[in-house]
Amino acid sequence: MTPQAALQSEIFRTYAWIVAGVLVAAGLALAVLRWILKKEVGSVWLTYRSWLIMAPLIFGSILGGRVVFIVVLCLLAGIGFKEFARATGLYRDWWLTGAVYIGIIAVGITCLVPQPQGEEPGNGWYGLFVALPVFAVALILLIPIARNRVQGQLQGVALAIVGFIYMGWMFGHLAFMANATHAYGYLLYVIFATEINDVAAFTCGRLFGRRPFRSNISPKKTWGGTLGALAVSLILPWLLRFSFPHFGAKQLLLTGLIVGIGGQLGDLVISVIKRDIGIKDMGSGIPGHGGVLDRIDSLIYVAPLFLHMAGYFYGLR
Amino acid sequence: MTWRYEPAADLDQSLAERLRRFPREPDLTVYAVRSAAALLLRGWLRLFHRLRITGRENLPKEGSFVIVCNHTSHLDTLCVLAAMPLPKLHRVFPAAAQDYFFISAPRLAIAAIVVNALPFGRQKHIRQSLELCRSLLANPGNVLVLFPEGTRTSTGALGEFKPGIGSLVAGTDLPVVPCHLRGGFEAWPRGKWFPRPRKLHLRIGKPRSYAALPNDKESAKRISADLREAVAALGMD
């Protein structure tokens, strides 16, 4: 991934056109609803406006090349973890939050450095990247011992481990994907399809959602929305097949399932955390979306599952 | 199993709102930026203004205390901060005018992030502001920096001290450390955009305590006058 390669990549250019087209179409649809049909579109309008800023940022970081993308992803993971730490109260413990930040930096480094020896050659130290939770968990568990503390440590340590594994390492798989031979297709598809899956769940829920899906966790989610989003996600790999021309029918089906199910699971996991704490949003950084974590949550399941599926069938690099 | 979560009190607030509130929630990013800015500013003060600090040994090693200083320019706060040990930086709170520093975004960023300022209402809410100072000092290890003249001097001369500092410390064993900065007015007088390369000298005096005085208006005036004298005497040396 380099700026030149991105500009020459048919896949990158096609996605840029698709996303621009979707944003223009959505903007026109909202404008018609708001000014011609005089409907109330307040919160959706805010969400849409934030997309107008986020979409160029995502394309810009991919256009910037492998290093830029990995650094941006680690920053996002760091911001996501910070929101989690502030929401749970873990942020008051500098040592534990510091250890998680070190873990996130380690995710970035293992994504950046080349494989030292053995296995498949190429960028990214895959073996260490996959083994990182061992070292991070060991470091986090060492902290109460180093500080000679007991009270409340199990809660702190457990929160830090969830924070690292979920927001740092699992989300970090998206950064590692930048090392794949088919990085543009994989990354752009995973990000685009997961966001479409979110939008589809919202739209289908509004249109045919009646029965609640997980009433205690996310009261607004319905079976209609969930199944509608899954259906859209199952069709999408076929429509955007140019993203991974080497995929067969089995891989396309798996891709659809991973995005359709994983996207919703990621969302629900963050909802469980929010409901348990008793807050509405993880932060207030993105108007109309909530915090960064509220935006990236769906990608957290999808990224590792897709990476390992693609790696299993074709090798990554 | 029930866990006790303690979310940040400013969770649903925007960055500007979070910086404007006081006390602010601890934030590692803010601490990192503040530490880096402090290093740069210390370098700048040493190189550009040849800042000299004498009497550092007079700063109490433990507990909370108050620093009072003459107010000649914006450099005063930076010089007092430069005299504090770096690890203590995030517990030093210079009182800054709410109506000047906590309104526009750039000033707010400097006041809350770089200076770690406490918003002080000069015209309105003076009582609440003093209450805020009291609760801050109740937490051992916090340092409050006050400029009792209430505003920067327009002539270079030391102005009258307002009685607020007196009512804050009368009848308490809080040490009050008088400081004097020389050269601040010549370096960066009111109305100038940038400081000029003039020498600065910060003198730190011996701490005083007013535990024996009752907490009334009369003592407040006496303490303010006494502290003004102490600051002026440091300037005579």
Coordinates of C-alpha atoms in Angstrom, one line a residue:
Chain A
M1 CA 0.0 0.0 0.0
T2 CA 1.5 3.3 -1.1
P3 CA -0.2 6.5 -2.4
Q4 CA 0.9 5.7 -6.0
A5 CA -0.5 2.1 -5.7
A6 CA -3.8 3.4 -4.3
L7 CA -4.3 5.8 -7.2
Q8 CA -3.4 3.1 -9.7
S9 CA -5.6 0.5 -8.0
E10 CA -8.9 -0.1 -9.9
I11 CA -10.5 -1.3 -6.6
F12 CA -9.6 1.9 -4.6
R13 CA -10.9 4.1 -7.4
T14 CA -14.1 2.2 -7.8
Y15 CA -14.8 2.3 -4.0
A16 CA -14.1 6.1 -4.0
W17 CA -16.7 6.5 -6.8
I18 CA -19.2 4.2 -5.0
V19 CA -18.9 6.0 -1.7
A20 CA -19.1 9.4 -3.3
G21 CA -22.2 8.2 -5.2
V22 CA -23.8 6.7 -2.0
L23 CA -23.1 10.0 -0.1
V24 CA -24.6 12.2 -2.8
A25 CA -27.6 9.9 -3.2
A26 CA -28.2 9.8 0.6
G27 CA -27.8 13.6 0.8
L28 CA -30.3 14.1 -2.0
A29 CA -32.8 11.7 -0.4
L30 CA -32.4 13.5 3.0
A31 CA -32.8 16.9 1.3
V32 CA -36.1 15.7 -0.4
L33 CA -37.4 14.3 2.9
R34 CA -36.5 17.5 4.8
W35 CA -37.4 20.3 2.4
I36 CA -40.0 18.8 0.0
L37 CA -41.8 16.2 2.1
K38 CA -41.2 18.3 5.3
K39 CA -40.3 15.3 7.4
E40 CA -38.3 15.5 10.6
V41 CA -34.8 14.2 9.8
G42 CA -32.9 15.8 12.7
S43 CA -30.7 12.9 14.1
V44 CA -30.2 11.2 10.7
W45 CA -29.0 14.5 9.2
L46 CA -26.4 14.9 12.0
T47 CA -25.3 11.3 11.4
Y48 CA -25.0 12.0 7.7
R49 CA -23.0 15.2 8.1
S50 CA -20.5 13.3 10.3
W51 CA -20.1 10.7 7.5
L52 CA -19.2 13.6 5.1
I53 CA -16.1 14.1 7.3
M54 CA -15.4 10.5 8.2
A55 CA -15.5 9.0 4.7
P56 CA -12.7 11.3 3.3
L57 CA -10.7 10.6 6.4
I58 CA -11.0 6.8 5.9
F59 CA -10.0 7.1 2.2
G60 CA -7.2 9.6 3.1
S61 CA -5.7 7.2 5.6
I62 CA -5.8 4.3 3.1
L63 CA -4.4 6.5 0.3
G64 CA -1.6 7.6 2.7
G65 CA -0.2 4.0 2.5
R66 CA 0.4 1.1 4.8
V67 CA 2.3 3.0 7.6
V68 CA -0.2 5.9 7.7
F69 CA -3.2 3.5 7.8
I70 CA -1.7 1.4 10.6
V71 CA -0.9 4.5 12.7
V72 CA -4.4 5.9 12.2
L73 CA -5.9 2.6 13.2
C74 CA -3.8 2.4 16.3
L75 CA -4.9 6.0 17.2
L76 CA -8.5 5.0 16.7
A77 CA -8.0 1.9 18.9
G78 CA -6.4 4.2 21.6
I79 CA -9.3 6.6 21.4
G80 CA -11.8 3.7 21.6
F81 CA -10.0 2.3 24.6
K82 CA -9.9 5.7 26.3
E83 CA -13.6 6.0 25.9
F84 CA -14.1 2.5 27.4
A85 CA -11.7 3.4 30.3
R86 CA -13.5 6.7 31.0
A87 CA -16.9 5.0 30.9
T88 CA -15.9 2.2 33.3
G89 CA -13.8 4.4 35.6
L90 CA -10.6 2.4 34.7
Y91 CA -9.0 5.6 33.5
R92 CA -8.3 6.6 37.2
D93 CA -5.8 3.8 37.3
W94 CA -2.9 5.1 35.3
W95 CA -0.8 2.0 35.5
L96 CA -3.4 -0.3 34.1
T97 CA -4.5 2.1 31.3
G98 CA -0.8 2.7 30.6
A99 CA -0.3 -1.0 30.2
V100 CA -3.1 -1.2 27.7
Y101 CA -1.7 1.7 25.7
I102 CA 1.6 -0.1 25.6
G103 CA -0.3 -3.1 24.3
I104 CA -1.9 -1.0 21.6
I105 CA 1.5 0.4 20.5
A106 CA 2.8 -3.2 20.4
V107 CA -0.2 -4.1 18.1
G108 CA 1.0 -1.2 15.8
I109 CA 4.6 -2.3 15.9
T110 CA 3.9 -5.9 15.1
C111 CA 1.7 -4.7 12.1
L112 CA 4.6 -2.5 10.9
V113 CA 7.8 -4.6 11.2
P114 CA 8.6 -7.4 8.8
Q115 CA 8.5 -11.1 9.7
P116 CA 11.9 -11.9 11.1
Q117 CA 12.2 -15.5 9.9
G118 CA 10.2 -18.5 8.9
E119 CA 6.6 -18.7 8.0
E120 CA 5.5 -16.6 5.0
P121 CA 7.7 -13.6 4.2
G122 CA 6.3 -10.1 4.0
N123 CA 5.3 -7.1 6.1
G124 CA 3.9 -7.6 9.6
W125 CA 5.1 -10.0 12.2
Y126 CA 2.1 -12.3 12.1
G127 CA 3.3 -14.8 14.7
L128 CA 3.9 -12.2 17.4
F129 CA 0.7 -10.2 16.4
V130 CA -1.4 -13.3 17.0
A131 CA 0.4 -14.1 20.3
L132 CA 0.2 -10.5 21.6
P133 CA -2.6 -11.2 24.1
V134 CA -0.3 -13.6 26.0
F135 CA 2.2 -10.8 26.6
A136 CA -0.4 -8.1 27.2
V137 CA -2.4 -10.1 29.7
A138 CA 0.9 -11.1 31.5
L139 CA 1.9 -7.4 31.7
I140 CA -1.5 -6.3 33.0
L141 CA -1.6 -9.1 35.6
L142 CA 1.9 -8.1 36.8
I143 CA 0.8 -4.6 37.7
P144 CA -1.0 -5.3 41.0
I145 CA 2.0 -7.4 42.0
A146 CA 4.5 -4.7 41.1
R147 CA 2.4 -2.1 43.1
N148 CA 1.7 -4.5 46.0
R149 CA -2.0 -3.8 45.7
V150 CA -5.1 -6.0 46.2
Q151 CA -8.3 -4.0 46.7
G152 CA -10.3 -3.7 43.5
Q153 CA -7.5 -5.1 41.4
L154 CA -9.5 -8.0 39.9
Q155 CA -12.0 -5.6 38.5
G156 CA -9.3 -3.3 37.2
V157 CA -7.3 -6.1 35.7
A158 CA -10.3 -7.7 34.1
L159 CA -11.4 -4.3 32.6
A160 CA -7.9 -3.7 31.2
I161 CA -7.8 -7.2 29.6
V162 CA -11.2 -6.7 28.0
G163 CA -10.0 -3.2 26.8
F164 CA -6.9 -4.5 25.3
I165 CA -8.3 -7.7 23.7
Y166 CA -11.4 -6.1 22.3
M167 CA -10.5 -2.5 21.4
G168 CA -6.8 -3.0 20.9
W169 CA -6.1 -6.4 19.5
M170 CA -9.3 -7.5 17.8
F171 CA -9.8 -4.1 16.2
G172 CA -6.1 -4.2 15.4
H173 CA -6.7 -7.0 12.9
L174 CA -8.0 -4.3 10.6
A175 CA -4.5 -2.7 10.8
F176 CA -2.8 -6.0 10.1
M177 CA -5.0 -6.4 7.0
A178 CA -3.0 -3.6 5.4
N179 CA -0.2 -6.1 5.0
A180 CA -2.3 -8.4 2.8
T181 CA -1.6 -8.8 -0.9
H182 CA -5.2 -7.8 -1.6
A183 CA -5.2 -5.1 1.0
Y184 CA -7.3 -2.6 -0.9
G185 CA -10.1 -5.0 -1.7
Y186 CA -10.1 -6.5 1.8
L187 CA -10.0 -3.3 3.7
L188 CA -12.4 -1.3 1.6
Y189 CA -14.9 -4.1 1.5
V190 CA -14.8 -4.9 5.2
I191 CA -15.2 -1.2 6.2
F192 CA -17.8 -0.4 3.5
A193 CA -19.8 -3.6 4.0
T194 CA -19.8 -3.3 7.8
E195 CA -21.1 0.3 7.6
I196 CA -23.7 -0.7 5.0
N197 CA -24.7 -3.6 7.4
D198 CA -25.3 -1.0 10.2
V199 CA -27.3 1.3 7.9
A200 CA -29.3 -1.7 6.7
A201 CA -30.1 -2.8 10.2
F202 CA -31.3 0.7 11.1
T203 CA -33.4 1.1 7.9
C204 CA -34.9 -2.5 7.9
G205 CA -35.6 -2.0 11.6
R206 CA -37.6 1.2 10.8
L207 CA -39.4 -0.4 7.9
F208 CA -40.3 -3.9 9.1
G209 CA -39.1 -4.1 12.7
R210 CA -41.7 -5.2 15.2
R211 CA -40.4 -8.0 17.5
P212 CA -37.5 -6.9 19.7
F213 CA -34.3 -8.8 19.1
R214 CA -32.5 -8.5 22.5
S215 CA -34.8 -6.3 24.5
N216 CA -32.6 -6.0 27.6
I217 CA -29.4 -5.1 25.7
S218 CA -30.5 -2.8 22.9
P219 CA -34.3 -2.0 23.0
K220 CA -34.4 -0.5 19.5
K221 CA -33.0 -3.6 17.7
T222 CA -35.6 -5.8 16.1
W223 CA -35.6 -9.2 14.4
G224 CA -36.7 -7.4 11.3
G225 CA -33.7 -5.1 11.3
T226 CA -31.3 -7.9 12.2
L227 CA -32.5 -10.3 9.5
G228 CA -32.8 -7.5 6.9
A229 CA -29.2 -6.5 7.5
L230 CA -28.1 -10.1 7.3
A231 CA -29.8 -10.4 3.9
V232 CA -28.2 -7.3 2.6
S233 CA -24.8 -8.4 3.9
L234 CA -25.2 -11.8 2.2
I235 CA -26.0 -10.2 -1.2
L236 CA -23.2 -7.6 -1.0
P237 CA -20.2 -9.8 -1.6
W238 CA -21.6 -10.9 -4.9
L239 CA -22.3 -7.3 -5.9
L240 CA -18.8 -6.1 -5.0
R241 CA -17.0 -9.2 -6.2
F242 CA -14.4 -7.1 -7.9
S243 CA -13.0 -6.5 -4.3
F244 CA -11.7 -10.2 -4.2
P245 CA -11.8 -11.7 -7.6
H246 CA -10.1 -14.9 -6.3
F247 CA -12.9 -15.7 -3.9
G248 CA -15.2 -18.7 -4.8
A249 CA -18.8 -19.1 -3.8
K250 CA -17.9 -20.5 -0.4
Q251 CA -15.7 -17.6 0.5
L252 CA -18.3 -15.1 -0.7
L253 CA -20.9 -16.8 1.5
L254 CA -18.6 -16.8 4.5
T255 CA -17.8 -13.1 3.9
G256 CA -21.5 -12.3 3.9
L257 CA -22.1 -14.3 7.1
I258 CA -19.1 -12.7 8.9
V259 CA -20.2 -9.2 8.1
G260 CA -23.9 -9.8 8.6
I261 CA -23.5 -11.6 12.0
G262 CA -20.2 -10.2 13.2
G263 CA -21.3 -6.6 12.6
Q264 CA -24.3 -6.9 14.8
L265 CA -22.5 -8.8 17.5
G266 CA -19.8 -6.1 17.7
D267 CA -22.6 -3.6 18.2
L268 CA -24.4 -5.7 20.8
V269 CA -21.2 -6.3 22.8
I270 CA -20.7 -2.5 23.3
S271 CA -24.4 -2.2 24.1
V272 CA -24.0 -4.8 26.9
I273 CA -21.1 -2.8 28.3
K274 CA -23.0 0.5 28.1
R275 CA -26.2 -0.9 29.6
D276 CA -24.3 -2.5 32.5
I277 CA -22.6 0.8 33.3
G278 CA -25.8 2.7 32.7
I279 CA -24.7 5.2 30.0
K280 CA -26.2 6.0 26.6
D281 CA -23.1 6.6 24.5
M282 CA -19.4 5.8 25.0
G283 CA -18.4 9.4 24.2
S284 CA -19.5 12.5 22.4
G285 CA -16.7 12.8 19.8
I286 CA -18.8 12.2 16.6
P287 CA -22.0 14.2 16.4
G288 CA -25.0 11.9 15.6
H289 CA -23.0 8.7 16.3
G290 CA -21.8 9.1 19.9
G291 CA -18.2 8.2 20.6
V292 CA -15.5 6.7 18.4
L293 CA -16.2 3.3 20.0
D294 CA -19.9 3.6 19.0
R295 CA -18.8 3.9 15.4
I296 CA -16.1 1.3 15.2
D297 CA -17.8 -1.4 17.4
S298 CA -19.2 -3.3 14.4
L299 CA -15.8 -3.7 12.9
I300 CA -14.3 -5.3 16.0
Y301 CA -15.8 -8.7 15.3
V302 CA -15.7 -8.5 11.5
A303 CA -12.0 -7.6 11.1
P304 CA -10.4 -10.7 12.8
L305 CA -13.0 -13.2 11.4
F306 CA -12.5 -11.9 7.9
L307 CA -8.7 -11.8 8.2
H308 CA -8.5 -15.4 9.4
M309 CA -11.0 -16.6 6.8
A310 CA -9.1 -15.0 4.0
G311 CA -5.8 -16.2 5.4
Y312 CA -7.0 -19.7 5.8
F313 CA -8.1 -20.1 2.2
Y314 CA -5.5 -18.0 0.3
G315 CA -2.7 -16.9 2.7
L316 CA -2.5 -13.3 3.5
R317 CA 0.7 -12.2 1.8
Chain B
M1 CA -22.0 -10.4 40.8
T2 CA -22.2 -6.6 40.8
W3 CA -19.2 -4.4 40.0
R4 CA -19.0 -0.8 40.9
Y5 CA -18.4 1.4 37.9
E6 CA -17.4 5.0 38.3
P7 CA -17.7 6.6 34.9
A8 CA -16.0 10.0 34.3
A9 CA -18.3 12.8 35.5
D10 CA -17.8 14.6 32.1
L11 CA -18.5 11.6 29.9
D12 CA -21.2 13.1 27.7
Q13 CA -19.6 16.5 27.4
S14 CA -17.7 18.0 24.5
L15 CA -14.0 18.7 24.7
A16 CA -14.6 22.4 25.3
E17 CA -17.1 21.7 28.1
R18 CA -14.7 19.3 29.6
L19 CA -11.9 21.9 29.7
R20 CA -14.2 24.6 31.0
R21 CA -15.4 22.6 34.0
F22 CA -13.6 22.5 37.3
P23 CA -12.3 20.3 38.8
R24 CA -11.4 18.7 35.5
E25 CA -11.3 14.9 35.2
P26 CA -7.7 13.5 34.9
D27 CA -6.7 12.9 31.3
L28 CA -3.5 11.2 30.2
T29 CA -3.4 13.0 26.9
V30 CA -3.8 16.4 28.5
Y31 CA -1.1 15.5 31.0
A32 CA 1.2 14.5 28.2
V33 CA 0.6 17.7 26.3
R34 CA 1.0 19.8 29.4
S35 CA 4.3 18.1 30.3
A36 CA 5.7 18.6 26.8
A37 CA 4.6 22.2 26.8
A38 CA 6.2 22.8 30.2
L39 CA 9.5 21.5 28.9
L40 CA 9.4 23.7 25.9
L41 CA 8.3 26.8 27.9
R42 CA 11.1 26.2 30.5
G43 CA 13.6 26.0 27.6
W44 CA 12.1 29.2 26.1
L45 CA 12.2 31.1 29.5
R46 CA 15.8 30.1 30.1
L47 CA 17.1 30.9 26.6
F48 CA 15.0 33.9 25.6
H49 CA 14.5 35.6 29.0
R50 CA 17.5 34.2 30.9
L51 CA 15.1 33.3 33.7
R52 CA 16.7 33.0 37.1
I53 CA 14.9 31.4 40.0
T54 CA 16.1 31.9 43.6
G55 CA 14.7 30.6 46.8
R56 CA 13.4 27.3 45.5
E57 CA 14.2 25.7 48.9
N58 CA 11.4 27.8 50.4
L59 CA 8.7 25.8 48.6
P60 CA 7.1 23.3 51.1
K61 CA 7.9 19.8 50.3
E62 CA 4.6 18.3 51.4
G63 CA 0.9 19.2 51.9
S64 CA -1.1 21.9 50.1
F65 CA 0.1 25.5 49.9
V66 CA -0.7 28.8 48.2
I67 CA 1.7 30.9 46.1
V68 CA 1.1 34.6 45.7
C69 CA 2.9 36.7 43.2
N70 CA 2.9 40.1 41.6
H71 CA 1.1 40.3 38.3
T72 CA 3.1 42.1 35.7
S73 CA 2.4 40.0 32.6
H74 CA 1.3 36.6 31.3
L75 CA 4.9 35.5 31.9
D76 CA 4.3 35.5 35.7
T77 CA 2.3 32.3 35.7
L78 CA 4.7 30.6 33.3
C79 CA 7.7 31.5 35.5
V80 CA 6.0 30.3 38.7
L81 CA 5.1 27.0 37.0
A82 CA 8.7 26.7 35.8
A83 CA 9.8 26.9 39.5
M84 CA 7.7 23.8 40.4
P85 CA 9.1 20.3 40.1
L86 CA 7.9 18.7 36.9
P87 CA 6.1 15.7 38.5
K88 CA 4.1 18.1 40.6
L89 CA 2.9 20.1 37.5
H90 CA -0.6 18.6 37.3
R91 CA -1.3 19.6 40.9
V92 CA -0.4 23.2 40.5
F93 CA -3.5 25.4 39.7
P94 CA -3.0 29.1 38.9
A95 CA -6.2 31.0 39.3
A96 CA -7.1 32.6 36.0
A97 CA -9.8 35.1 35.1
Q98 CA -12.9 33.3 34.1
D99 CA -14.1 36.2 31.9
Y100 CA -10.8 36.3 30.0
F101 CA -9.4 32.8 29.8
F102 CA -12.4 30.6 29.8
I103 CA -14.4 32.1 26.9
S104 CA -12.6 31.8 23.6
A105 CA -11.3 28.4 22.4
P106 CA -7.6 29.2 22.0
R107 CA -7.4 30.9 25.4
L108 CA -9.4 28.1 27.0
A109 CA -7.0 25.5 25.5
I110 CA -4.0 27.4 26.9
A111 CA -5.6 28.0 30.3
A112 CA -6.9 24.4 30.8
I113 CA -4.3 22.3 29.1
V114 CA -1.0 24.2 29.3
V115 CA -1.5 26.2 32.5
N116 CA -3.9 23.9 34.4
A117 CA -5.8 27.0 35.4
L118 CA -8.6 27.3 38.0
P119 CA -11.4 29.5 36.6
F120 CA -11.8 32.5 39.0
G121 CA -14.8 34.8 38.7
R122 CA -13.4 38.3 39.2
Q123 CA -16.6 40.4 38.9
K124 CA -19.3 37.8 39.6
H125 CA -19.3 34.6 41.7
I126 CA -16.2 35.7 43.8
R127 CA -17.5 33.7 46.8
Q128 CA -18.0 30.6 44.8
S129 CA -14.6 30.9 43.3
L130 CA -13.0 31.2 46.8
E131 CA -15.0 28.2 47.8
L132 CA -13.6 26.3 44.8
C133 CA -10.1 27.4 46.0
R134 CA -10.8 26.1 49.5
S135 CA -12.0 22.7 48.3
L136 CA -8.9 22.5 46.1
L137 CA -6.6 23.2 49.0
A138 CA -8.4 20.7 51.2
N139 CA -6.9 18.0 49.0
P140 CA -3.3 17.5 50.4
G141 CA -0.6 18.1 47.8
N142 CA -2.5 20.7 45.7
V143 CA -0.9 24.1 45.0
L144 CA -2.9 27.2 44.3
V145 CA -1.2 30.1 42.5
L146 CA -2.9 33.5 43.1
F147 CA -2.3 37.0 41.8
P148 CA -4.0 39.0 44.5
E149 CA -3.8 42.3 42.5
G150 CA -6.6 40.7 40.4
T151 CA -5.3 42.0 37.1
R152 CA -2.0 42.7 35.3
T153 CA -0.4 46.0 36.2
S154 CA -0.6 48.8 33.6
T155 CA 2.3 50.9 35.1
G156 CA 4.7 48.3 36.3
A157 CA 4.1 49.2 39.9
L158 CA 2.7 46.7 42.5
G159 CA -1.0 47.3 42.9
E160 CA -3.2 46.8 46.0
F161 CA -3.9 43.2 47.1
K162 CA -7.6 42.2 47.2
P163 CA -8.7 40.7 50.5
G164 CA -9.8 37.4 49.0
I165 CA -6.4 35.8 49.7
G166 CA -6.7 36.9 53.3
S167 CA -10.1 35.3 53.8
L168 CA -8.9 32.1 52.2
V169 CA -6.0 31.5 54.6
A170 CA -7.0 33.3 57.8
G171 CA -7.3 30.9 60.7
T172 CA -5.8 28.0 58.7
D173 CA -2.4 26.5 58.8
L174 CA -2.0 26.7 55.0
P175 CA 1.5 28.0 54.2
V176 CA 1.5 31.0 51.9
V177 CA 4.6 31.5 49.8
P178 CA 5.2 35.1 48.5
C179 CA 7.0 35.4 45.2
H180 CA 8.2 38.3 43.1
L181 CA 9.0 38.4 39.4
R182 CA 11.2 41.1 38.2
G183 CA 11.3 42.0 34.5
G184 CA 7.9 40.8 33.5
F185 CA 6.5 44.2 32.8
E186 CA 9.5 45.2 30.7
A187 CA 9.3 41.9 28.8
W188 CA 5.7 41.7 28.0
P189 CA 3.6 44.7 29.0
R190 CA -0.2 44.8 28.6
G191 CA -1.3 45.3 25.0
K192 CA 1.8 43.8 23.3
W193 CA 1.3 40.7 21.2
F194 CA 4.7 39.1 21.8
P195 CA 7.2 39.2 24.7
R196 CA 10.5 41.0 24.2
P197 CA 13.8 39.3 25.2
R198 CA 14.2 40.9 28.7
K199 CA 15.8 39.2 31.7
L200 CA 13.5 37.7 34.3
H201 CA 14.2 37.0 37.9
L202 CA 11.8 35.1 40.1
R203 CA 12.4 35.3 43.9
I204 CA 10.6 32.8 46.1
G205 CA 10.2 34.0 49.8
K206 CA 9.8 32.1 53.0
P207 CA 6.3 30.7 53.6
R208 CA 4.0 32.4 56.1
S209 CA 1.1 31.1 58.0
Y210 CA -1.9 32.9 59.5
A211 CA -3.3 30.2 61.8
A212 CA -3.4 32.5 64.8
L213 CA -5.7 35.1 63.1
P214 CA -9.5 34.8 63.3
N215 CA -11.4 34.3 60.0
D216 CA -13.0 37.8 59.7
K217 CA -12.9 40.8 57.4
E218 CA -10.3 42.6 59.4
S219 CA -7.8 39.8 59.4
A220 CA -8.4 39.3 55.6
K221 CA -7.3 42.9 55.0
R222 CA -4.4 42.6 57.4
I223 CA -3.2 39.4 55.7
S224 CA -3.5 40.9 52.2
A225 CA -1.5 43.9 53.3
D226 CA 1.1 41.7 55.0
L227 CA 1.5 39.6 51.9
R228 CA 1.7 42.7 49.7
E229 CA 4.5 43.9 51.9
A230 CA 6.3 40.5 51.7
V231 CA 6.1 40.5 47.9
A232 CA 7.2 44.1 47.6
A233 CA 10.2 43.4 50.0
L234 CA 11.3 40.5 47.7
G235 CA 11.3 43.0 44.8
M236 CA 13.5 45.4 46.8
D237 CA 16.3 42.8 47.2

